[in-house]
PDB file of C-alpha atoms and ligand atoms in Angstrom:
ATOM      1  CA  MET Q   1       0.000   0.000   0.000  1.00  0.00           C
ATOM      2  CA  ALA Q   2       2.782   2.476   0.898  1.00  0.00           C
ATOM      3  CA  ARG Q   3       4.484   2.032  -2.503  1.00  0.00           C
ATOM      4  CA  ASN Q   4       1.195   2.501  -4.363  1.00  0.00           C
ATOM      5  CA  PHE Q   5       0.501   5.547  -2.276  1.00  0.00           C
ATOM      6  CA  TRP Q   6       3.769   7.260  -3.182  1.00  0.00           C
ATOM      7  CA  SER Q   7       3.616   6.339  -6.825  1.00  0.00           C
ATOM      8  CA  MET Q   8       0.111   7.842  -7.060  1.00  0.00           C
ATOM      9  CA  VAL Q   9       1.100  10.936  -5.074  1.00  0.00           C
ATOM     10  CA  ASN Q  10       4.235  11.504  -7.173  1.00  0.00           C
ATOM     11  CA  GLN Q  11       2.259  11.081 -10.383  1.00  0.00           C
ATOM     12  CA  VAL Q  12      -0.368  13.620  -9.292  1.00  0.00           C
ATOM     13  CA  ILE Q  13       2.172  16.115  -7.982  1.00  0.00           C
ATOM     14  CA  SER Q  14       4.201  16.071 -11.186  1.00  0.00           C
ATOM     15  CA  ARG Q  15       1.106  16.304 -13.387  1.00  0.00           C
ATOM     16  CA  ALA Q  16      -0.597  19.131 -11.459  1.00  0.00           C
ATOM     17  CA  ASP Q  17       0.203  22.833 -11.434  1.00  0.00           C
ATOM     18  CA  VAL Q  18      -1.532  23.340  -8.091  1.00  0.00           C
ATOM     19  CA  LEU Q  19      -2.307  20.804  -5.371  1.00  0.00           C
ATOM     20  CA  ILE Q  20      -5.253  20.776  -2.997  1.00  0.00           C
ATOM     21  CA  GLU Q  21      -5.047  18.826   0.248  1.00  0.00           C
ATOM     22  CA  VAL Q  22      -8.564  18.154   1.528  1.00  0.00           C
ATOM     23  CA  LEU Q  23      -8.858  17.904   5.319  1.00  0.00           C
ATOM     24  CA  ASP Q  24     -11.747  17.008   7.616  1.00  0.00           C
ATOM     25  CA  ALA Q  25     -12.788  20.079   9.661  1.00  0.00           C
ATOM     26  CA  ARG Q  26     -13.352  17.983  12.781  1.00  0.00           C
ATOM     27  CA  VAL Q  27      -9.798  16.632  12.794  1.00  0.00           C
ATOM     28  CA  VAL Q  28      -7.814  19.258  10.896  1.00  0.00           C
ATOM     29  CA  ASP Q  29      -4.310  18.529  12.206  1.00  0.00           C
ATOM     30  CA  GLU Q  30      -4.780  14.773  12.209  1.00  0.00           C
ATOM     31  CA  SER Q  31      -5.915  14.676   8.590  1.00  0.00           C
ATOM     32  CA  ARG Q  32      -2.864  16.563   7.303  1.00  0.00           C
ATOM     33  CA  ASN Q  33      -0.079  14.577   5.715  1.00  0.00           C
ATOM     34  CA  LEU Q  34       3.072  16.593   6.337  1.00  0.00           C
ATOM     35  CA  GLU Q  35       5.205  14.282   4.219  1.00  0.00           C
ATOM     36  CA  VAL Q  36       2.976  14.874   1.211  1.00  0.00           C
ATOM     37  CA  GLU Q  37       3.011  18.618   1.928  1.00  0.00           C
ATOM     38  CA  ARG Q  38       6.834  18.591   2.056  1.00  0.00           C
ATOM     39  CA  LYS Q  39       6.957  16.719  -1.231  1.00  0.00           C
ATOM     40  CA  ILE Q  40       4.706  19.311  -2.901  1.00  0.00           C
ATOM     41  CA  ASP Q  41       6.914  22.067  -1.528  1.00  0.00           C
ATOM     42  CA  SER Q  42      10.109  20.359  -2.728  1.00  0.00           C
ATOM     43  CA  LYS Q  43       8.678  20.197  -6.255  1.00  0.00           C
ATOM     44  CA  GLY Q  44       8.007  23.937  -6.114  1.00  0.00           C
ATOM     45  CA  LYS Q  45       4.243  23.455  -6.547  1.00  0.00           C
ATOM     46  CA  ARG Q  46       1.611  25.555  -4.832  1.00  0.00           C
ATOM     47  CA  LEU Q  47      -0.491  23.901  -2.125  1.00  0.00           C
ATOM     48  CA  ILE Q  48      -3.964  25.063  -1.146  1.00  0.00           C
ATOM     49  CA  ILE Q  49      -5.410  23.475   1.965  1.00  0.00           C
ATOM     50  CA  VAL Q  50      -9.166  22.931   1.802  1.00  0.00           C
ATOM     51  CA  ILE Q  51     -10.870  22.252   5.097  1.00  0.00           C
ATOM     52  CA  ASN Q  52     -14.092  20.472   4.217  1.00  0.00           C
ATOM     53  CA  LYS Q  53     -17.076  19.397   6.342  1.00  0.00           C
ATOM     54  CA  CYS Q  54     -17.070  22.740   8.180  1.00  0.00           C
ATOM     55  CA  ASP Q  55     -20.766  22.142   8.873  1.00  0.00           C
ATOM     56  CA  LEU Q  56     -19.700  19.458  11.354  1.00  0.00           C
ATOM     57  CA  ALA Q  57     -17.101  21.408  13.334  1.00  0.00           C
ATOM     58  CA  GLU Q  58     -17.021  24.016  16.045  1.00  0.00           C
ATOM     59  CA  LYS Q  59     -16.760  27.606  14.772  1.00  0.00           C
ATOM     60  CA  GLU Q  60     -14.270  28.748  17.430  1.00  0.00           C
ATOM     61  CA  PHE Q  61     -12.025  25.793  16.620  1.00  0.00           C
ATOM     62  CA  LEU Q  62     -12.152  26.659  12.911  1.00  0.00           C
ATOM     63  CA  ASP Q  63     -11.393  30.343  13.620  1.00  0.00           C
ATOM     64  CA  ARG Q  64      -8.304  29.225  15.523  1.00  0.00           C
ATOM     65  CA  LYS Q  65      -7.201  26.987  12.655  1.00  0.00           C
ATOM     66  CA  LYS Q  66      -7.761  29.804  10.170  1.00  0.00           C
ATOM     67  CA  LYS Q  67      -5.271  31.954  12.079  1.00  0.00           C
ATOM     68  CA  GLU Q  68      -2.755  29.111  12.313  1.00  0.00           C
ATOM     69  CA  LEU Q  69      -2.916  28.025   8.675  1.00  0.00           C
ATOM     70  CA  GLY Q  70      -2.906  31.434   6.986  1.00  0.00           C
ATOM     71  CA  ALA Q  71      -3.885  32.561   3.511  1.00  0.00           C
ATOM     72  CA  ASP Q  72      -3.606  29.420   1.396  1.00  0.00           C
ATOM     73  CA  CYS Q  73      -6.290  27.704   3.384  1.00  0.00           C
ATOM     74  CA  ILE Q  74      -9.997  27.714   2.490  1.00  0.00           C
ATOM     75  CA  PHE Q  75     -12.894  26.557   4.654  1.00  0.00           C
ATOM     76  CA  VAL Q  76     -15.720  24.851   2.817  1.00  0.00           C
ATOM     77  CA  SER Q  77     -18.745  22.671   3.290  1.00  0.00           C
ATOM     78  CA  THR Q  78     -19.904  20.893   0.166  1.00  0.00           C
ATOM     79  CA  LYS Q  79     -23.029  19.920   2.065  1.00  0.00           C
ATOM     80  CA  GLU Q  80     -23.993  23.513   2.843  1.00  0.00           C
ATOM     81  CA  HIS Q  81     -22.429  24.985  -0.335  1.00  0.00           C
ATOM     82  CA  PHE Q  82     -20.148  27.154   1.693  1.00  0.00           C
ATOM     83  CA  GLY Q  83     -16.733  28.523   0.662  1.00  0.00           C
ATOM     84  CA  LEU Q  84     -16.796  27.025  -2.835  1.00  0.00           C
ATOM     85  CA  THR Q  85     -17.042  30.308  -4.745  1.00  0.00           C
ATOM     86  CA  MET Q  86     -14.001  31.476  -2.809  1.00  0.00           C
ATOM     87  CA  LEU Q  87     -12.131  28.278  -3.670  1.00  0.00           C
ATOM     88  CA  LYS Q  88     -12.977  28.569  -7.363  1.00  0.00           C
ATOM     89  CA  LYS Q  89     -11.894  32.222  -7.335  1.00  0.00           C
ATOM     90  CA  LYS Q  90      -8.577  31.280  -5.752  1.00  0.00           C
ATOM     91  CA  LEU Q  91      -7.975  28.547  -8.332  1.00  0.00           C
ATOM     92  CA  LEU Q  92      -8.810  30.912 -11.185  1.00  0.00           C
ATOM     93  CA  GLU Q  93      -6.361  33.434  -9.744  1.00  0.00           C
ATOM     94  CA  CYS Q  94      -3.714  30.705  -9.874  1.00  0.00           C
ATOM     95  CA  ALA Q  95      -4.703  29.997 -13.485  1.00  0.00           C
ATOM     96  CA  ARG Q  96      -4.265  33.657 -14.591  1.00  0.00           C
ATOM     97  CA  GLY Q  97      -6.375  33.184 -17.666  1.00  0.00           C
ATOM     98  CA  ALA Q  98      -4.690  29.953 -18.836  1.00  0.00           C
ATOM     99  CA  GLU Q  99      -5.676  26.348 -18.179  1.00  0.00           C
ATOM    100  CA  ILE Q 100      -4.254  24.684 -15.081  1.00  0.00           C
ATOM    101  CA  THR Q 101      -4.460  21.193 -13.661  1.00  0.00           C
ATOM    102  CA  VAL Q 102      -5.299  20.863  -9.977  1.00  0.00           C
ATOM    103  CA  GLY Q 103      -4.562  17.646  -8.095  1.00  0.00           C
ATOM    104  CA  MET Q 104      -6.780  16.657  -5.172  1.00  0.00           C
ATOM    105  CA  LEU Q 105      -5.006  14.810  -2.395  1.00  0.00           C
ATOM    106  CA  GLY Q 106      -6.194  13.748   1.029  1.00  0.00           C
ATOM    107  CA  TYR Q 107      -7.111  10.804   3.175  1.00  0.00           C
ATOM    108  CA  PRO Q 108     -10.089   8.627   2.246  1.00  0.00           C
ATOM    109  CA  ASN Q 109     -13.504  10.135   2.871  1.00  0.00           C
ATOM    110  CA  THR Q 110     -12.390  13.737   3.494  1.00  0.00           C
ATOM    111  CA  GLY Q 111     -14.575  14.819   0.562  1.00  0.00           C
ATOM    112  CA  LYS Q 112     -12.195  15.141  -2.423  1.00  0.00           C
ATOM    113  CA  SER Q 113     -14.792  13.929  -4.932  1.00  0.00           C
ATOM    114  CA  SER Q 114     -17.520  16.011  -3.256  1.00  0.00           C
ATOM    115  CA  VAL Q 115     -15.414  19.177  -3.585  1.00  0.00           C
ATOM    116  CA  ILE Q 116     -14.921  18.463  -7.300  1.00  0.00           C
ATOM    117  CA  ASN Q 117     -18.656  17.939  -7.767  1.00  0.00           C
ATOM    118  CA  ALA Q 118     -19.471  21.110  -5.842  1.00  0.00           C
ATOM    119  CA  LEU Q 119     -17.056  23.107  -8.015  1.00  0.00           C
ATOM    120  CA  LYS Q 120     -18.524  21.621 -11.155  1.00  0.00           C
ATOM    121  CA  GLY Q 121     -22.090  22.105  -9.941  1.00  0.00           C
ATOM    122  CA  MET Q 122     -23.068  18.538 -10.723  1.00  0.00           C
ATOM    123  CA  LYS Q 123     -22.148  15.013  -9.710  1.00  0.00           C
ATOM    124  CA  ALA Q 124     -19.243  14.221 -12.000  1.00  0.00           C
ATOM    125  CA  ALA Q 125     -17.129  12.291  -9.508  1.00  0.00           C
ATOM    126  CA  PRO Q 126     -18.858   9.456  -7.629  1.00  0.00           C
ATOM    127  CA  THR Q 127     -18.888   9.841  -3.817  1.00  0.00           C
ATOM    128  CA  SER Q 128     -19.770   7.581  -0.905  1.00  0.00           C
ATOM    129  CA  SER Q 129     -19.784   7.548   2.887  1.00  0.00           C
ATOM    130  CA  VAL Q 130     -17.736   4.340   2.631  1.00  0.00           C
ATOM    131  CA  SER Q 131     -14.057   5.271   2.662  1.00  0.00           C
ATOM    132  CA  GLY Q 132     -11.827   4.278  -0.244  1.00  0.00           C
ATOM    133  CA  TYR Q 133     -14.603   4.813  -2.771  1.00  0.00           C
ATOM    134  CA  THR Q 134     -12.634   6.497  -5.547  1.00  0.00           C
ATOM    135  CA  ARG Q 135     -10.433   3.761  -6.963  1.00  0.00           C
ATOM    136  CA  SER Q 136      -8.388   5.460  -9.633  1.00  0.00           C
ATOM    137  CA  ILE Q 137      -7.157   8.807 -10.845  1.00  0.00           C
ATOM    138  CA  ARG Q 138      -9.809  10.653 -12.813  1.00  0.00           C
ATOM    139  CA  LEU Q 139      -9.852  13.985 -14.624  1.00  0.00           C
ATOM    140  CA  VAL Q 140     -12.853  16.285 -14.261  1.00  0.00           C
ATOM    141  CA  ARG Q 141     -13.115  19.671 -15.947  1.00  0.00           C
ATOM    142  CA  VAL Q 142     -14.892  22.116 -13.612  1.00  0.00           C
ATOM    143  CA  HIS Q 143     -14.225  25.281 -15.654  1.00  0.00           C
ATOM    144  CA  ARG Q 144     -12.766  26.224 -19.024  1.00  0.00           C
ATOM    145  CA  ASN Q 145      -9.457  26.879 -17.224  1.00  0.00           C
ATOM    146  CA  LEU Q 146      -9.632  24.308 -14.457  1.00  0.00           C
ATOM    147  CA  MET Q 147      -8.984  20.595 -14.890  1.00  0.00           C
ATOM    148  CA  LEU Q 148      -9.178  18.724 -11.577  1.00  0.00           C
ATOM    149  CA  ILE Q 149      -7.594  15.365 -10.822  1.00  0.00           C
ATOM    150  CA  ASP Q 150      -9.678  13.236  -8.447  1.00  0.00           C
ATOM    151  CA  THR Q 151      -7.581  10.652  -6.665  1.00  0.00           C
ATOM    152  CA  PRO Q 152      -8.252   7.636  -4.491  1.00  0.00           C
ATOM    153  CA  GLY Q 153      -7.738   8.525  -0.848  1.00  0.00           C
ATOM    154  CA  VAL Q 154      -5.029   6.003  -0.296  1.00  0.00           C
ATOM    155  CA  PHE Q 155      -2.614   6.419   2.578  1.00  0.00           C
ATOM    156  CA  PRO Q 156       0.282   4.514   4.021  1.00  0.00           C
ATOM    157  CA  TYR Q 157      -0.989   2.157   6.711  1.00  0.00           C
ATOM    158  CA  GLY Q 158       0.960   2.240   9.924  1.00  0.00           C
ATOM    159  CA  GLU Q 159       1.762   5.895   9.462  1.00  0.00           C
ATOM    160  CA  LYS Q 160      -0.970   6.892  11.869  1.00  0.00           C
ATOM    161  CA  ASP Q 161      -2.843   4.833  14.431  1.00  0.00           C
ATOM    162  CA  GLU Q 162      -6.193   3.170  13.993  1.00  0.00           C
ATOM    163  CA  THR Q 163      -8.042   5.719  16.125  1.00  0.00           C
ATOM    164  CA  LEU Q 164      -6.861   8.562  13.911  1.00  0.00           C
ATOM    165  CA  HIS Q 165      -7.777   6.692  10.749  1.00  0.00           C
ATOM    166  CA  ALA Q 166     -11.240   6.072  12.170  1.00  0.00           C
ATOM    167  CA  MET Q 167     -11.649   9.687  13.320  1.00  0.00           C
ATOM    168  CA  MET Q 168     -10.694  10.872   9.844  1.00  0.00           C
ATOM    169  CA  SER Q 169     -13.322   8.434   8.500  1.00  0.00           C
ATOM    170  CA  ALA Q 170     -10.501   6.807   6.538  1.00  0.00           C
ATOM    171  CA  LYS Q 171     -11.139   3.367   7.995  1.00  0.00           C
ATOM    172  CA  ASN Q 172     -14.482   1.617   7.813  1.00  0.00           C
ATOM    173  CA  PRO Q 173     -16.055   0.811  11.219  1.00  0.00           C
ATOM    174  CA  SER Q 174     -16.233  -2.921  10.411  1.00  0.00           C
ATOM    175  CA  GLN Q 175     -12.428  -3.024   9.969  1.00  0.00           C
ATOM    176  CA  ILE Q 176     -11.572  -1.350  13.263  1.00  0.00           C
ATOM    177  CA  LYS Q 177     -10.009  -3.757  15.752  1.00  0.00           C
ATOM    178  CA  ASP Q 178     -10.754  -1.794  18.933  1.00  0.00           C
ATOM    179  CA  PRO Q 179     -13.945   0.142  18.213  1.00  0.00           C
ATOM    180  CA  ASP Q 180     -14.466   0.915  21.916  1.00  0.00           C
ATOM    181  CA  VAL Q 181     -11.232   2.971  21.993  1.00  0.00           C
ATOM    182  CA  VAL Q 182     -12.346   5.042  18.991  1.00  0.00           C
ATOM    183  CA  ALA Q 183     -15.917   5.475  20.251  1.00  0.00           C
ATOM    184  CA  MET Q 184     -14.621   6.596  23.666  1.00  0.00           C
ATOM    185  CA  LYS Q 185     -12.563   9.310  21.960  1.00  0.00           C
ATOM    186  CA  ILE Q 186     -15.674  10.480  20.046  1.00  0.00           C
ATOM    187  CA  ILE Q 187     -17.704  10.471  23.278  1.00  0.00           C
ATOM    188  CA  GLU Q 188     -15.020  12.539  25.052  1.00  0.00           C
ATOM    189  CA  MET Q 189     -14.919  15.092  22.227  1.00  0.00           C
ATOM    190  CA  MET Q 190     -18.708  15.329  22.160  1.00  0.00           C
ATOM    191  CA  ALA Q 191     -18.808  15.635  25.976  1.00  0.00           C
ATOM    192  CA  SER Q 192     -16.489  18.624  25.846  1.00  0.00           C
ATOM    193  CA  ILE Q 193     -17.996  20.406  22.819  1.00  0.00           C
ATOM    194  CA  ASN Q 194     -21.591  19.370  22.192  1.00  0.00           C
ATOM    195  CA  PRO Q 195     -22.929  17.209  25.062  1.00  0.00           C
ATOM    196  CA  SER Q 196     -26.535  18.225  24.409  1.00  0.00           C
ATOM    197  CA  GLY Q 197     -26.240  17.227  20.722  1.00  0.00           C
ATOM    198  CA  PHE Q 198     -25.016  13.787  21.779  1.00  0.00           C
ATOM    199  CA  GLU Q 199     -27.805  13.435  24.319  1.00  0.00           C
ATOM    200  CA  LYS Q 200     -30.422  14.541  21.813  1.00  0.00           C
ATOM    201  CA  TYR Q 201     -29.186  11.967  19.285  1.00  0.00           C
ATOM    202  CA  TYR Q 202     -28.666   8.984  21.600  1.00  0.00           C
ATOM    203  CA  GLY Q 203     -30.891   9.775  24.581  1.00  0.00           C
ATOM    204  CA  GLN Q 204     -27.873   9.453  26.923  1.00  0.00           C
ATOM    205  CA  SER Q 205     -25.480  12.038  28.299  1.00  0.00           C
ATOM    206  CA  PRO Q 206     -21.837  11.648  27.165  1.00  0.00           C
ATOM    207  CA  ALA Q 207     -20.584  12.889  30.574  1.00  0.00           C
ATOM    208  CA  GLY Q 208     -18.550  10.687  32.890  1.00  0.00           C
ATOM    209  CA  ASP Q 209     -16.479   7.590  32.145  1.00  0.00           C
ATOM    210  CA  PRO Q 210     -16.803   7.062  28.353  1.00  0.00           C
ATOM    211  CA  TYR Q 211     -16.700   3.271  28.669  1.00  0.00           C
ATOM    212  CA  GLU Q 212     -19.660   3.447  31.053  1.00  0.00           C
ATOM    213  CA  VAL Q 213     -21.456   5.679  28.528  1.00  0.00           C
ATOM    214  CA  LEU Q 214     -20.976   2.891  25.956  1.00  0.00           C
ATOM    215  CA  GLU Q 215     -22.307   0.295  28.389  1.00  0.00           C
ATOM    216  CA  ARG Q 216     -25.318   2.442  29.269  1.00  0.00           C
ATOM    217  CA  LEU Q 217     -26.075   2.989  25.590  1.00  0.00           C
ATOM    218  CA  ALA Q 218     -25.811  -0.717  24.791  1.00  0.00           C
ATOM    219  CA  LEU Q 219     -28.181  -1.564  27.665  1.00  0.00           C
ATOM    220  CA  ASP Q 220     -30.556   1.205  26.669  1.00  0.00           C
ATOM    221  CA  LYS Q 221     -30.660   0.028  23.047  1.00  0.00           C
ATOM    222  CA  LYS Q 222     -30.862  -3.619  24.138  1.00  0.00           C
ATOM    223  CA  LYS Q 223     -27.641  -4.505  22.348  1.00  0.00           C
ATOM    224  CA  LEU Q 224     -26.647  -7.418  24.537  1.00  0.00           C
ATOM    225  CA  ARG Q 225     -24.356 -10.395  24.213  1.00  0.00           C
ATOM    226  CA  THR Q 226     -25.555 -13.861  25.148  1.00  0.00           C
ATOM    227  CA  GLY Q 227     -25.609 -13.798  28.919  1.00  0.00           C
ATOM    228  CA  GLY Q 228     -27.035 -10.281  28.959  1.00  0.00           C
ATOM    229  CA  THR Q 229     -23.812  -8.230  29.132  1.00  0.00           C
ATOM    230  CA  PRO Q 230     -23.787  -5.012  27.078  1.00  0.00           C
ATOM    231  CA  ASP Q 231     -22.387  -5.453  23.569  1.00  0.00           C
ATOM    232  CA  VAL Q 232     -19.985  -2.527  23.766  1.00  0.00           C
ATOM    233  CA  ASP Q 233     -18.256  -3.280  20.443  1.00  0.00           C
ATOM    234  CA  LEU Q 234     -21.540  -3.220  18.555  1.00  0.00           C
ATOM    235  CA  ILE Q 235     -22.613   0.090  20.040  1.00  0.00           C
ATOM    236  CA  ALA Q 236     -19.085   1.498  19.510  1.00  0.00           C
ATOM    237  CA  ARG Q 237     -19.216   0.624  15.795  1.00  0.00           C
ATOM    238  CA  MET Q 238     -22.614   2.298  15.587  1.00  0.00           C
ATOM    239  CA  ILE Q 239     -21.195   5.526  17.083  1.00  0.00           C
ATOM    240  CA  ILE Q 240     -18.194   5.433  14.706  1.00  0.00           C
ATOM    241  CA  THR Q 241     -20.546   4.951  11.742  1.00  0.00           C
ATOM    242  CA  ASP Q 242     -22.654   7.918  12.881  1.00  0.00           C
ATOM    243  CA  TRP Q 243     -19.489  10.016  13.296  1.00  0.00           C
ATOM    244  CA  GLN Q 244     -18.191   9.069   9.877  1.00  0.00           C
ATOM    245  CA  LYS Q 245     -21.560   9.818   8.269  1.00  0.00           C
ATOM    246  CA  GLY Q 246     -21.633  13.227   9.980  1.00  0.00           C
ATOM    247  CA  LYS Q 247     -24.738  12.414  11.997  1.00  0.00           C
ATOM    248  CA  ILE Q 248     -23.301  13.605  15.294  1.00  0.00           C
ATOM    249  CA  ILE Q 249     -22.071  17.144  15.077  1.00  0.00           C
ATOM    250  CA  LEU Q 250     -19.008  18.387  16.902  1.00  0.00           C
ATOM    251  CA  ARG Q 251     -20.397  21.884  17.285  1.00  0.00           C
ATOM    252  CA  LYS Q 252     -22.421  23.643  19.958  1.00  0.00           C
ATOM    253  CA  ASP Q 253     -26.151  23.785  19.118  1.00  0.00           C
TER     254      ASP Q 253
HETATM  255  N1  GTP I 301     -21.340  16.721   6.530  1.00  0.00           N
HETATM  256  C1  GTP I 301     -20.639  16.768   5.402  1.00  0.00           C
HETATM  257  N2  GTP I 301     -20.393  15.640   4.712  1.00  0.00           N
HETATM  258  C2  GTP I 301     -19.667  15.731   3.583  1.00  0.00           C
HETATM  259  C3  GTP I 301     -19.153  16.956   3.097  1.00  0.00           C
HETATM  260  N3  GTP I 301     -18.442  16.702   1.955  1.00  0.00           N
HETATM  261  C4  GTP I 301     -18.521  15.372   1.750  1.00  0.00           C
HETATM  262  N4  GTP I 301     -19.257  14.781   2.716  1.00  0.00           N
HETATM  263  C5  GTP I 301     -19.573  13.357   2.842  1.00  0.00           C
HETATM  264  O1  GTP I 301     -18.357  12.662   3.094  1.00  0.00           O
HETATM  265  C6  GTP I 301     -18.389  11.372   2.483  1.00  0.00           C
HETATM  266  C7  GTP I 301     -17.157  11.185   1.633  1.00  0.00           C
HETATM  267  O2  GTP I 301     -17.202  12.054   0.526  1.00  0.00           O
HETATM  268  P1  GTP I 301     -16.360  11.756  -0.801  1.00  0.00           P
HETATM  269  O3  GTP I 301     -16.439  12.988  -1.632  1.00  0.00           O
HETATM  270  O4  GTP I 301     -16.750  10.457  -1.402  1.00  0.00           O
HETATM  271  O5  GTP I 301     -14.899  11.646  -0.164  1.00  0.00           O
HETATM  272  P2  GTP I 301     -13.528  11.248  -0.897  1.00  0.00           P
HETATM  273  O6  GTP I 301     -12.444  12.010  -0.207  1.00  0.00           O
HETATM  274  O7  GTP I 301     -13.653  11.415  -2.369  1.00  0.00           O
HETATM  275  O8  GTP I 301     -13.443   9.711  -0.493  1.00  0.00           O
HETATM  276  P3  GTP I 301     -12.573   8.521  -1.188  1.00  0.00           P
HETATM  277  O9  GTP I 301     -12.892   8.518  -2.646  1.00  0.00           O
HETATM  278  O10 GTP I 301     -13.073   7.329  -0.444  1.00  0.00           O
HETATM  279  O11 GTP I 301     -11.154   8.838  -0.881  1.00  0.00           O
HETATM  280  C8  GTP I 301     -19.714  11.312   1.691  1.00  0.00           C
HETATM  281  O12 GTP I 301     -20.660  10.631   2.491  1.00  0.00           O
HETATM  282  C9  GTP I 301     -20.089  12.766   1.532  1.00  0.00           C
HETATM  283  O13 GTP I 301     -21.483  12.963   1.418  1.00  0.00           O
HETATM  284  C10 GTP I 301     -19.445  18.144   3.843  1.00  0.00           C
HETATM  285  O14 GTP I 301     -19.055  19.273   3.521  1.00  0.00           O
HETATM  286  N5  GTP I 301     -20.178  17.979   4.993  1.00  0.00           N
HETATM  287 MG1   MG I 302     -13.470  10.060  -3.841  1.00  0.00          MG
END
């Protein structure tokens, strides 16, 4: 996987005039790939960071990130059609009246294909809530002067841990070995940022020991193992699925 990853990344970087790295607004730092960013820089290509899924993240957190990341960073939500005119304008400024090729990079499920579709104004690149959906490099023209390269969100395994892959929605819930660990992290984040949103969605408060929250939820939803003990793994996978599908929102109501 690592070799395929670098061969794809190198191919896209050398073919593109400008690169876009698509990040998930809920886990901005975690979804960056600094090695890829360094590679883009070493080839003398321009990098624009697009923070997608802003509809799911806390505004104050995003304001902080905006300050940290500076000018070549654009906040968008393809779901709420937010920030896309600004992104297109920035790309057209890069193009300066000629045609440019823009390569989309980023972990699986961050919304690379969705950003392309939103820029084009129609569904040209297939998308899915299941990570790893785009399987090969694909060119999509979104404007007379803008040719975008959609790429599969491949990434080197082992480079980051399973929890981060799950939080970035890069790993499917069914493939996660320790779903309770991931779900506990989601519960902790929700408890600190949007406890009432969690409670409204699941009918249980996320406060307190996150493992006990999982147990309470499993009992409440009658997800039990034989013998009557709460099926924590099942409920954990359900929470991860909801997180990855953007059903629980990491933002104050
Ligand atoms: N809430 C929310 N969901 C989004 C947004 N953009 C994309 N999604 C959802 O995120 C999921 C992944 O979107 P894709 O565009 O397929 O992501 P991708 O990066 O192309 O994924 P791969 O091809 O698997 O690498 C889909 O379920 C989209 O509907 C957004 O701005 N907000
Ligand atoms: Mg895709």
